PDB file of C-alpha atoms in Angstrom:
ATOM      1  CA  MET A   1     129.292 -81.661 -57.143  1.00 56.00           C
ATOM      2  CA  ALA A   2     131.597 -79.125 -55.462  1.00 55.00           C
ATOM      3  CA  ALA A   3     135.093 -80.586 -55.600  1.00 55.00           C
ATOM      4  CA  THR A   4     138.513 -80.102 -57.158  1.00 54.00           C
ATOM      5  CA  THR A   5     138.891 -83.817 -57.902  1.00 62.00           C
ATOM      6  CA  THR A   6     138.265 -83.482 -61.625  1.00 69.00           C
ATOM      7  CA  GLN A   7     140.272 -86.622 -62.362  1.00 73.00           C
ATOM      8  CA  PHE A   8     137.329 -88.543 -60.887  1.00 78.00           C
ATOM      9  CA  ALA A   9     134.603 -86.555 -62.677  1.00 84.00           C
ATOM     10  CA  LYS A  10     133.615 -89.365 -65.019  1.00 87.00           C
ATOM     11  CA  GLN A  11     133.525 -91.956 -62.226  1.00 90.00           C
ATOM     12  CA  ILE A  12     131.349 -89.673 -60.094  1.00 90.00           C
ATOM     13  CA  THR A  13     129.000 -89.215 -63.041  1.00 91.00           C
ATOM     14  CA  GLU A  14     128.761 -92.984 -63.514  1.00 93.00           C
ATOM     15  CA  VAL A  15     127.903 -93.406 -59.819  1.00 93.00           C
ATOM     16  CA  ALA A  16     125.131 -90.801 -60.182  1.00 93.00           C
ATOM     17  CA  LEU A  17     123.837 -92.718 -63.203  1.00 95.00           C
ATOM     18  CA  GLU A  18     123.787 -95.997 -61.294  1.00 95.00           C
ATOM     19  CA  ALA A  19     122.061 -94.331 -58.337  1.00 95.00           C
ATOM     20  CA  ARG A  20     119.518 -92.795 -60.752  1.00 95.00           C
ATOM     21  CA  ILE A  21     119.912 -89.300 -59.332  1.00 95.00           C
ATOM     22  CA  ASP A  22     120.284 -85.999 -61.145  1.00 96.00           C
ATOM     23  CA  TYR A  23     123.636 -84.201 -61.113  1.00 94.00           C
ATOM     24  CA  LEU A  24     125.116 -80.687 -61.143  1.00 94.00           C
ATOM     25  CA  ASP A  25     128.784 -79.704 -60.983  1.00 93.00           C
ATOM     26  CA  ILE A  26     130.741 -76.456 -60.653  1.00 91.00           C
ATOM     27  CA  TYR A  27     133.977 -77.666 -62.206  1.00 86.00           C
ATOM     28  CA  TYR A  28     136.105 -74.891 -63.700  1.00 84.00           C
ATOM     29  CA  GLN A  29     138.351 -77.128 -65.792  1.00 84.00           C
ATOM     30  CA  GLN A  30     137.411 -77.274 -69.452  1.00 87.00           C
ATOM     31  CA  ASN A  31     138.576 -80.862 -69.965  1.00 86.00           C
ATOM     32  CA  VAL A  32     135.698 -82.207 -67.853  1.00 89.00           C
ATOM     33  CA  TYR A  33     132.920 -81.738 -70.404  1.00 92.00           C
ATOM     34  CA  PRO A  34     134.495 -83.936 -73.116  1.00 92.00           C
ATOM     35  CA  GLU A  35     134.833 -86.689 -70.497  1.00 91.00           C
ATOM     36  CA  LEU A  36     131.204 -86.397 -69.452  1.00 94.00           C
ATOM     37  CA  ALA A  37     130.105 -86.171 -73.087  1.00 95.00           C
ATOM     38  CA  THR A  38     131.162 -89.794 -73.611  1.00 94.00           C
ATOM     39  CA  LEU A  39     128.211 -90.697 -71.343  1.00 95.00           C
ATOM     40  CA  LYS A  40     125.755 -88.382 -73.098  1.00 96.00           C
ATOM     41  CA  GLU A  41     123.607 -91.120 -74.631  1.00 96.00           C
ATOM     42  CA  ARG A  42     123.450 -93.129 -71.390  1.00 96.00           C
ATOM     43  CA  ILE A  43     122.371 -90.029 -69.483  1.00 97.00           C
ATOM     44  CA  ARG A  44     119.642 -89.205 -72.004  1.00 97.00           C
ATOM     45  CA  GLU A  45     118.327 -92.770 -72.091  1.00 97.00           C
ATOM     46  CA  SER A  46     118.260 -92.915 -68.280  1.00 96.00           C
ATOM     47  CA  GLY A  47     115.891 -89.955 -68.139  1.00 97.00           C
ATOM     48  CA  GLN A  48     118.212 -88.144 -65.709  1.00 97.00           C
ATOM     49  CA  CYS A  49     119.178 -84.483 -65.914  1.00 97.00           C
ATOM     50  CA  PHE A  50     122.904 -83.725 -65.661  1.00 96.00           C
ATOM     51  CA  ILE A  51     124.023 -80.084 -65.564  1.00 96.00           C
ATOM     52  CA  THR A  52     127.723 -79.268 -65.852  1.00 95.00           C
ATOM     53  CA  GLN A  53     129.941 -76.149 -65.963  1.00 94.00           C
ATOM     54  CA  ALA A  54     127.797 -74.217 -63.456  1.00 95.00           C
ATOM     55  CA  GLY A  55     128.963 -71.005 -61.790  1.00 94.00           C
ATOM     56  CA  PHE A  56     130.058 -67.762 -63.400  1.00 95.00           C
ATOM     57  CA  HIS A  57     133.204 -68.820 -65.289  1.00 92.00           C
ATOM     58  CA  PRO A  58     132.100 -71.135 -66.705  1.00 95.00           C
ATOM     59  CA  GLY A  59     128.371 -70.600 -66.423  1.00 97.00           C
ATOM     60  CA  LEU A  60     127.647 -67.004 -67.403  1.00 98.00           C
ATOM     61  CA  PRO A  61     129.445 -66.307 -70.735  1.00 98.00           C
ATOM     62  CA  ALA A  62     126.814 -67.926 -72.961  1.00 98.00           C
ATOM     63  CA  VAL A  63     124.022 -66.615 -70.708  1.00 99.00           C
ATOM     64  CA  LEU A  64     125.075 -63.010 -71.333  1.00 99.00           C
ATOM     65  CA  ILE A  65     125.475 -63.635 -75.058  1.00 99.00           C
ATOM     66  CA  ARG A  66     121.996 -65.171 -75.272  1.00 98.00           C
ATOM     67  CA  LYS A  67     120.639 -62.187 -73.337  1.00 98.00           C
ATOM     68  CA  GLY A  68     122.539 -59.716 -75.517  1.00 98.00           C
ATOM     69  CA  ALA A  69     121.256 -61.222 -78.763  1.00 98.00           C
ATOM     70  CA  ALA A  70     117.826 -59.693 -78.120  1.00 97.00           C
ATOM     71  CA  TYR A  71     119.268 -56.199 -78.632  1.00 98.00           C
ATOM     72  CA  PHE A  72     120.310 -56.777 -82.254  1.00 98.00           C
ATOM     73  CA  ASP A  73     118.856 -57.522 -85.646  1.00 98.00           C
ATOM     74  CA  THR A  74     122.323 -58.702 -86.671  1.00 97.00           C
ATOM     75  CA  PHE A  75     124.670 -59.794 -83.875  1.00 98.00           C
ATOM     76  CA  GLU A  76     128.308 -59.371 -84.920  1.00 97.00           C
ATOM     77  CA  SER A  77     130.705 -59.326 -81.964  1.00 98.00           C
ATOM     78  CA  ALA A  78     130.463 -60.747 -78.434  1.00 98.00           C
ATOM     79  CA  ILE A  79     133.321 -60.181 -76.008  1.00 98.00           C
ATOM     80  CA  ILE A  80     133.033 -61.535 -72.466  1.00 98.00           C
ATOM     81  CA  GLY A  81     135.360 -60.019 -69.877  1.00 98.00           C
ATOM     82  CA  PHE A  82     135.834 -60.326 -66.148  1.00 97.00           C
ATOM     83  CA  SER A  83     138.027 -58.846 -63.465  1.00 97.00           C
ATOM     84  CA  MET A  84     138.091 -59.638 -59.775  1.00 94.00           C
ATOM     85  CA  LYS A  85     139.790 -58.930 -56.476  1.00 93.00           C
ATOM     86  CA  THR A  86     139.396 -61.606 -53.850  1.00 91.00           C
ATOM     87  CA  ARG A  87     141.043 -63.102 -50.802  1.00 88.00           C
ATOM     88  CA  ILE A  88     141.979 -66.784 -50.727  1.00 87.00           C
ATOM     89  CA  GLU A  89     142.578 -68.857 -47.593  1.00 84.00           C
ATOM     90  CA  LYS A  90     143.742 -72.323 -48.641  1.00 84.00           C
ATOM     91  CA  PRO A  91     146.342 -73.333 -51.271  1.00 82.00           C
ATOM     92  CA  GLU A  92     144.025 -76.118 -52.433  1.00 81.00           C
ATOM     93  CA  SER A  93     141.635 -73.418 -53.656  1.00 78.00           C
ATOM     94  CA  VAL A  94     144.067 -72.359 -56.392  1.00 85.00           C
ATOM     95  CA  TYR A  95     145.454 -75.745 -57.428  1.00 86.00           C
ATOM     96  CA  GLU A  96     143.239 -75.661 -60.508  1.00 80.00           C
ATOM     97  CA  LEU A  97     144.637 -72.231 -61.439  1.00 83.00           C
ATOM     98  CA  VAL A  98     148.204 -73.544 -61.183  1.00 87.00           C
ATOM     99  CA  ASP A  99     147.205 -76.541 -63.292  1.00 84.00           C
ATOM    100  CA  ALA A 100     145.523 -74.306 -65.879  1.00 81.00           C
ATOM    101  CA  LEU A 101     148.677 -72.221 -66.250  1.00 82.00           C
ATOM    102  CA  SER A 102     150.681 -75.369 -66.914  1.00 78.00           C
ATOM    103  CA  ASP A 103     148.498 -76.137 -69.909  1.00 77.00           C
ATOM    104  CA  TYR A 104     147.354 -72.692 -71.021  1.00 81.00           C
ATOM    105  CA  LYS A 105     145.301 -72.572 -74.175  1.00 84.00           C
ATOM    106  CA  ALA A 106     142.581 -70.276 -75.384  1.00 91.00           C
ATOM    107  CA  ASP A 107     140.579 -70.400 -78.582  1.00 93.00           C
ATOM    108  CA  ILE A 108     139.056 -67.194 -79.923  1.00 96.00           C
ATOM    109  CA  TYR A 109     136.648 -66.640 -82.795  1.00 97.00           C
ATOM    110  CA  LYS A 110     137.911 -64.121 -85.348  1.00 94.00           C
ATOM    111  CA  ASP A 111     136.841 -63.391 -88.912  1.00 90.00           C
ATOM    112  CA  GLY A 112     134.404 -66.273 -88.945  1.00 89.00           C
ATOM    113  CA  GLN A 113     136.648 -69.038 -87.620  1.00 93.00           C
ATOM    114  CA  TRP A 114     138.141 -70.407 -84.415  1.00 96.00           C
ATOM    115  CA  ARG A 115     141.883 -70.089 -83.881  1.00 95.00           C
ATOM    116  CA  ARG A 116     144.309 -70.515 -81.017  1.00 94.00           C
ATOM    117  CA  GLY A 117     144.682 -67.326 -79.001  1.00 92.00           C
ATOM    118  CA  THR A 118     147.819 -66.142 -77.190  1.00 87.00           C
ATOM    119  CA  TYR A 119     148.819 -63.333 -74.868  1.00 85.00           C
ATOM    120  CA  LYS A 120     149.331 -61.254 -78.025  1.00 90.00           C
ATOM    121  CA  ASP A 121     145.552 -61.305 -78.460  1.00 94.00           C
ATOM    122  CA  ALA A 122     145.014 -59.282 -75.273  1.00 94.00           C
ATOM    123  CA  VAL A 123     142.232 -56.686 -75.481  1.00 96.00           C
ATOM    124  CA  LYS A 124     141.374 -53.575 -73.472  1.00 97.00           C
ATOM    125  CA  ILE A 125     138.058 -53.755 -71.633  1.00 98.00           C
ATOM    126  CA  ASP A 126     136.334 -51.017 -69.641  1.00 97.00           C
ATOM    127  CA  PHE A 127     135.026 -52.575 -66.418  1.00 97.00           C
ATOM    128  CA  GLY A 128     133.488 -49.393 -65.057  1.00 95.00           C
ATOM    129  CA  SER A 129     134.382 -47.037 -62.237  1.00 94.00           C
ATOM    130  CA  TYR A 130     135.950 -49.556 -59.842  1.00 93.00           C
ATOM    131  CA  PHE A 131     138.426 -51.406 -62.088  1.00 94.00           C
ATOM    132  CA  GLY A 132     138.561 -48.977 -65.007  1.00 96.00           C
ATOM    133  CA  VAL A 133     140.104 -50.082 -68.304  1.00 96.00           C
ATOM    134  CA  LYS A 134     142.212 -53.232 -68.010  1.00 96.00           C
ATOM    135  CA  SER A 135     144.200 -55.373 -70.406  1.00 95.00           C
ATOM    136  CA  CYS A 136     142.679 -58.858 -70.618  1.00 96.00           C
ATOM    137  CA  VAL A 137     143.989 -62.117 -72.078  1.00 94.00           C
ATOM    138  CA  PRO A 138     141.838 -64.812 -73.703  1.00 95.00           C
ATOM    139  CA  ILE A 139     140.850 -67.976 -71.870  1.00 94.00           C
ATOM    140  CA  ASP A 140     139.037 -71.062 -73.109  1.00 93.00           C
ATOM    141  CA  MET A 141     135.354 -71.679 -72.345  1.00 95.00           C
ATOM    142  CA  ILE A 142     133.805 -74.666 -74.085  1.00 95.00           C
ATOM    143  CA  GLU A 143     130.303 -73.240 -73.653  1.00 97.00           C
ATOM    144  CA  MET A 144     131.255 -70.556 -76.203  1.00 97.00           C
ATOM    145  CA  ARG A 145     131.734 -73.035 -79.045  1.00 96.00           C
ATOM    146  CA  SER A 146     128.144 -73.011 -80.253  1.00 97.00           C
ATOM    147  CA  MET A 147     127.598 -69.253 -79.930  1.00 98.00           C
ATOM    148  CA  PRO A 148     129.074 -68.079 -83.286  1.00 97.00           C
ATOM    149  CA  GLU A 149     126.978 -70.533 -85.271  1.00 96.00           C
ATOM    150  CA  MET A 150     123.867 -69.861 -83.214  1.00 97.00           C
ATOM    151  CA  TYR A 151     124.033 -66.080 -83.719  1.00 97.00           C
ATOM    152  CA  ARG A 152     126.228 -65.841 -86.845  1.00 96.00           C
ATOM    153  CA  LEU A 153     128.867 -63.891 -84.979  1.00 98.00           C
ATOM    154  CA  LYS A 154     131.993 -62.599 -86.673  1.00 96.00           C
ATOM    155  CA  SER A 155     134.044 -62.517 -83.465  1.00 97.00           C
ATOM    156  CA  ALA A 156     133.701 -63.885 -79.934  1.00 98.00           C
ATOM    157  CA  GLY A 157     135.856 -64.752 -76.944  1.00 97.00           C
ATOM    158  CA  VAL A 158     136.248 -64.770 -73.174  1.00 97.00           C
ATOM    159  CA  TYR A 159     138.929 -62.536 -71.661  1.00 97.00           C
ATOM    160  CA  VAL A 160     140.187 -62.195 -68.102  1.00 96.00           C
ATOM    161  CA  ALA A 161     142.076 -59.386 -66.374  1.00 96.00           C
ATOM    162  CA  GLY A 162     145.018 -60.109 -64.106  1.00 91.00           C
ATOM    163  CA  PHE A 163     145.298 -59.772 -60.330  1.00 91.00           C
ATOM    164  CA  ASN A 164     148.185 -57.352 -59.793  1.00 92.00           C
ATOM    165  CA  TRP A 165     151.647 -56.608 -61.232  1.00 92.00           C
ATOM    166  CA  PHE A 166     153.483 -59.105 -59.002  1.00 94.00           C
ATOM    167  CA  VAL A 167     151.157 -62.035 -59.675  1.00 93.00           C
ATOM    168  CA  ASP A 168     150.774 -61.258 -63.385  1.00 92.00           C
ATOM    169  CA  TYR A 169     154.386 -60.496 -64.295  1.00 91.00           C
ATOM    170  CA  VAL A 170     156.402 -62.470 -61.719  1.00 95.00           C
ATOM    171  CA  ILE A 171     154.425 -65.408 -60.295  1.00 93.00           C
ATOM    172  CA  PHE A 172     152.525 -66.440 -63.427  1.00 92.00           C
ATOM    173  CA  PRO A 173     155.616 -66.557 -65.700  1.00 91.00           C
ATOM    174  CA  LEU A 174     157.584 -68.508 -63.079  1.00 94.00           C
ATOM    175  CA  ILE A 175     154.761 -71.026 -62.724  1.00 93.00           C
ATOM    176  CA  MET A 176     154.601 -71.509 -66.476  1.00 90.00           C
ATOM    177  CA  LEU A 177     158.375 -71.918 -66.668  1.00 92.00           C
ATOM    178  CA  SER A 178     158.413 -74.525 -63.893  1.00 93.00           C
ATOM    179  CA  GLN A 179     155.589 -76.470 -65.545  1.00 88.00           C
ATOM    180  CA  MET A 180     157.610 -76.625 -68.753  1.00 88.00           C
ATOM    181  CA  ILE A 181     160.270 -78.484 -66.746  1.00 90.00           C
ATOM    182  CA  ARG A 182     157.759 -80.906 -65.237  1.00 90.00           C
ATOM    183  CA  LYS A 183     153.995 -80.657 -65.025  1.00 87.00           C
ATOM    184  CA  GLY A 184     152.906 -80.429 -61.383  1.00 86.00           C
ATOM    185  CA  LEU A 185     156.358 -79.291 -60.189  1.00 89.00           C
ATOM    186  CA  LEU A 186     156.129 -77.298 -56.919  1.00 92.00           C
ATOM    187  CA  ARG A 187     152.348 -77.217 -57.193  1.00 90.00           C
ATOM    188  CA  HIS A 188     151.741 -76.520 -53.485  1.00 91.00           C
ATOM    189  CA  PHE A 189     154.562 -73.950 -53.334  1.00 94.00           C
ATOM    190  CA  TRP A 190     153.169 -72.009 -56.300  1.00 93.00           C
ATOM    191  CA  ALA A 191     149.673 -72.151 -54.824  1.00 93.00           C
ATOM    192  CA  LYS A 192     150.960 -70.576 -51.600  1.00 94.00           C
ATOM    193  CA  ALA A 193     152.918 -67.958 -53.583  1.00 94.00           C
ATOM    194  CA  LEU A 194     149.779 -67.078 -55.534  1.00 93.00           C
ATOM    195  CA  ILE A 195     147.764 -66.681 -52.349  1.00 94.00           C
ATOM    196  CA  TRP A 196     150.417 -64.415 -50.839  1.00 95.00           C
ATOM    197  CA  GLY A 197     150.563 -62.239 -53.947  1.00 94.00           C
ATOM    198  CA  ILE A 198     146.789 -62.024 -54.325  1.00 92.00           C
ATOM    199  CA  ASN A 199     146.017 -61.417 -50.645  1.00 93.00           C
ATOM    200  CA  ASN A 200     148.802 -58.933 -49.903  1.00 92.00           C
ATOM    201  CA  LEU A 201     149.159 -56.898 -53.092  1.00 90.00           C
ATOM    202  CA  SER A 202     145.623 -56.557 -54.459  1.00 87.00           C
ATOM    203  CA  GLY A 203     144.102 -54.388 -51.733  1.00 82.00           C
ATOM    204  CA  ASP A 204     141.579 -55.290 -49.062  1.00 80.00           C
ATOM    205  CA  GLU A 205     138.286 -54.614 -50.833  1.00 88.00           C
ATOM    206  CA  GLU A 206     136.859 -57.563 -52.763  1.00 92.00           C
ATOM    207  CA  ARG A 207     135.019 -57.108 -56.037  1.00 96.00           C
ATOM    208  CA  VAL A 208     134.103 -58.931 -59.232  1.00 97.00           C
ATOM    209  CA  VAL A 209     132.862 -57.476 -62.515  1.00 98.00           C
ATOM    210  CA  PHE A 210     131.661 -59.770 -65.292  1.00 98.00           C
ATOM    211  CA  LEU A 211     130.391 -58.296 -68.531  1.00 99.00           C
ATOM    212  CA  LEU A 212     129.354 -58.677 -72.147  1.00 99.00           C
ATOM    213  CA  GLN A 213     130.653 -56.110 -74.620  1.00 98.00           C
ATOM    214  CA  ALA A 214     128.673 -56.582 -77.830  1.00 98.00           C
ATOM    215  CA  GLU A 215     128.272 -54.944 -81.218  1.00 98.00           C
ATOM    216  CA  GLY A 216     125.859 -55.401 -84.085  1.00 98.00           C
ATOM    217  CA  GLU A 217     123.123 -53.788 -86.140  1.00 97.00           C
ATOM    218  CA  LYS A 218     119.717 -52.600 -84.988  1.00 96.00           C
ATOM    219  CA  GLY A 219     117.165 -50.734 -87.079  1.00 94.00           C
ATOM    220  CA  GLY A 220     119.639 -50.159 -89.878  1.00 92.00           C
ATOM    221  CA  GLY A 221     122.333 -48.642 -87.654  1.00 95.00           C
ATOM    222  CA  CYS A 222     125.303 -49.848 -85.625  1.00 96.00           C
ATOM    223  CA  GLN A 223     124.684 -50.497 -81.940  1.00 97.00           C
ATOM    224  CA  GLU A 224     126.827 -51.270 -78.898  1.00 98.00           C
ATOM    225  CA  VAL A 225     125.530 -53.091 -75.823  1.00 98.00           C
ATOM    226  CA  VAL A 226     127.240 -53.664 -72.486  1.00 98.00           C
ATOM    227  CA  ILE A 227     125.667 -55.928 -69.861  1.00 99.00           C
ATOM    228  CA  ARG A 228     127.656 -55.559 -66.641  1.00 98.00           C
ATOM    229  CA  CYS A 229     127.259 -57.757 -63.546  1.00 98.00           C
ATOM    230  CA  GLU A 230     129.006 -56.631 -60.352  1.00 98.00           C
ATOM    231  CA  HIS A 231     129.267 -58.037 -56.833  1.00 98.00           C
ATOM    232  CA  HIS A 232     131.413 -57.494 -53.750  1.00 96.00           C
ATOM    233  CA  SER A 233     132.395 -61.168 -53.367  1.00 94.00           C
ATOM    234  CA  ALA A 234     133.825 -63.528 -55.987  1.00 90.00           C
ATOM    235  CA  TYR A 235     132.793 -66.483 -53.810  1.00 91.00           C
ATOM    236  CA  ASP A 236     129.174 -65.325 -53.583  1.00 96.00           C
ATOM    237  CA  PHE A 237     129.193 -64.487 -57.280  1.00 97.00           C
ATOM    238  CA  THR A 238     130.147 -68.088 -58.045  1.00 93.00           C
ATOM    239  CA  VAL A 239     127.286 -69.461 -55.949  1.00 96.00           C
ATOM    240  CA  ILE A 240     124.538 -67.012 -56.948  1.00 98.00           C
ATOM    241  CA  PRO A 241     124.203 -68.155 -60.602  1.00 98.00           C
ATOM    242  CA  VAL A 242     124.116 -71.768 -59.393  1.00 97.00           C
ATOM    243  CA  ILE A 243     121.267 -71.009 -56.982  1.00 98.00           C
ATOM    244  CA  ALA A 244     119.436 -69.129 -59.746  1.00 98.00           C
ATOM    245  CA  ALA A 245     119.850 -72.130 -62.067  1.00 98.00           C
ATOM    246  CA  LEU A 246     118.695 -74.550 -59.355  1.00 98.00           C
ATOM    247  CA  LYS A 247     115.498 -72.527 -58.933  1.00 98.00           C
ATOM    248  CA  GLN A 248     114.688 -73.266 -62.574  1.00 98.00           C
ATOM    249  CA  TYR A 249     115.608 -76.923 -62.096  1.00 98.00           C
ATOM    250  CA  ILE A 250     113.519 -77.336 -58.935  1.00 97.00           C
ATOM    251  CA  ASP A 251     110.346 -75.933 -60.515  1.00 97.00           C
ATOM    252  CA  GLY A 252     110.870 -78.280 -63.462  1.00 97.00           C
ATOM    253  CA  SER A 253     111.289 -75.649 -66.175  1.00 97.00           C
ATOM    254  CA  ILE A 254     114.761 -76.877 -67.194  1.00 98.00           C
ATOM    255  CA  ARG A 255     114.674 -80.411 -65.833  1.00 97.00           C
ATOM    256  CA  LYS A 256     114.898 -82.605 -68.937  1.00 96.00           C
ATOM    257  CA  PRO A 257     116.868 -85.753 -69.790  1.00 97.00           C
ATOM    258  CA  GLY A 258     120.417 -85.336 -71.009  1.00 97.00           C
ATOM    259  CA  LEU A 259     123.763 -83.669 -70.360  1.00 97.00           C
ATOM    260  CA  TRP A 260     123.568 -79.885 -70.404  1.00 98.00           C
ATOM    261  CA  MET A 261     125.854 -76.942 -69.767  1.00 97.00           C
ATOM    262  CA  MET A 262     124.266 -74.551 -67.288  1.00 98.00           C
ATOM    263  CA  SER A 263     124.624 -71.580 -69.625  1.00 98.00           C
ATOM    264  CA  HIS A 264     122.814 -73.383 -72.454  1.00 98.00           C
ATOM    265  CA  ILE A 265     119.825 -74.779 -70.562  1.00 98.00           C
ATOM    266  CA  VAL A 266     118.754 -71.901 -68.298  1.00 99.00           C
ATOM    267  CA  ASP A 267     116.383 -69.086 -69.227  1.00 98.00           C
ATOM    268  CA  PRO A 268     118.820 -66.128 -69.366  1.00 98.00           C
ATOM    269  CA  ASP A 269     116.229 -63.460 -68.521  1.00 98.00           C
ATOM    270  CA  ARG A 270     115.011 -65.274 -65.441  1.00 98.00           C
ATOM    271  CA  LEU A 271     118.531 -66.223 -64.340  1.00 99.00           C
ATOM    272  CA  LEU A 272     119.740 -62.614 -64.442  1.00 99.00           C
ATOM    273  CA  ASP A 273     116.573 -61.350 -62.731  1.00 98.00           C
ATOM    274  CA  ASP A 274     117.055 -63.849 -59.905  1.00 99.00           C
ATOM    275  CA  MET A 275     120.733 -62.939 -59.627  1.00 99.00           C
ATOM    276  CA  GLY A 276     119.704 -59.302 -59.245  1.00 98.00           C
ATOM    277  CA  GLN A 277     117.341 -60.240 -56.426  1.00 98.00           C
ATOM    278  CA  MET A 278     120.259 -61.997 -54.708  1.00 98.00           C
ATOM    279  CA  GLY A 279     122.411 -58.876 -54.624  1.00 98.00           C
ATOM    280  CA  VAL A 280     124.183 -58.762 -57.986  1.00 98.00           C
ATOM    281  CA  SER A 281     124.189 -55.305 -59.569  1.00 98.00           C
ATOM    282  CA  ILE A 282     123.240 -55.721 -63.240  1.00 98.00           C
ATOM    283  CA  GLN A 283     123.407 -52.788 -65.659  1.00 98.00           C
ATOM    284  CA  THR A 284     122.579 -52.763 -69.357  1.00 98.00           C
ATOM    285  CA  LEU A 285     123.966 -49.920 -71.476  1.00 97.00           C
ATOM    286  CA  VAL A 286     122.767 -49.484 -75.061  1.00 97.00           C
ATOM    287  CA  ALA A 287     124.321 -46.917 -77.394  1.00 96.00           C
ATOM    288  CA  LYS A 288     124.245 -46.149 -81.092  1.00 90.00           C
ATOM    289  CA  LYS A 289     127.670 -46.457 -82.652  1.00 80.00           C
ATOM    290  CA  THR A 290     128.732 -43.793 -85.101  1.00 73.00           C
ATOM    291  CA  ALA A 291     130.639 -44.868 -88.188  1.00 60.00           C
ATOM    292  CA  SER A 292     134.361 -44.130 -87.927  1.00 55.00           C
TER     293      SER A 292
END
């Protein structure tokens, strides 16, 4: 399901159930999963396989954490970060971003518990030679919820870098202010303003970097691990993980009854290997951390 009509997500799922076909969606919005979860038992009993939250955000955060866990005896901290430069053609493509800004929330895991994150929880992340070090704000990814318990993490979160100074410090605040007046106010206007700011002030070259920055213990010492995925197109980078996941579905290795998030059901090693074969540059950096 490739659509921005998330208000109909549950109805579409029910139609797929009635038609007795399997289902996969690439919805970005985090309010979709709780809606689909109300049908969880029906989906399982039907014997159909429903995969949701496919893509790279969501889609890859839990994959990288599951991959990173293999590098530690004790996994302590998992920070997911991404930065991208892209060009956008149609205002409809950023409606969901405008909507997300109108209802911004981000939960982060700190000191063994979840709490609401704000812009004050911004962190610095090194994205490598192209983007360098950028300040990133937390965003919500429901696929992250089970990670701290699964790996006994002390801290975890997903953080995103901005686009450019004009979009980050002029357009975004104005959108948020207008949505405080009335949700959905000037939605098309703000979408066009975003496109102008992104396309004209971010440079011509497209790029996306998505990474895990992790810390923990290995062999009695402290260790840092960075798994960095990089591609020249944000659009391709959205599709590539989906294709890699579908390869596992088609051969039957992940096709099982129930409702699943893509990042939880796929084999992370195979997914990343297949992504590499489809043109994604994937680097893993492992370093011993000296005590400060």
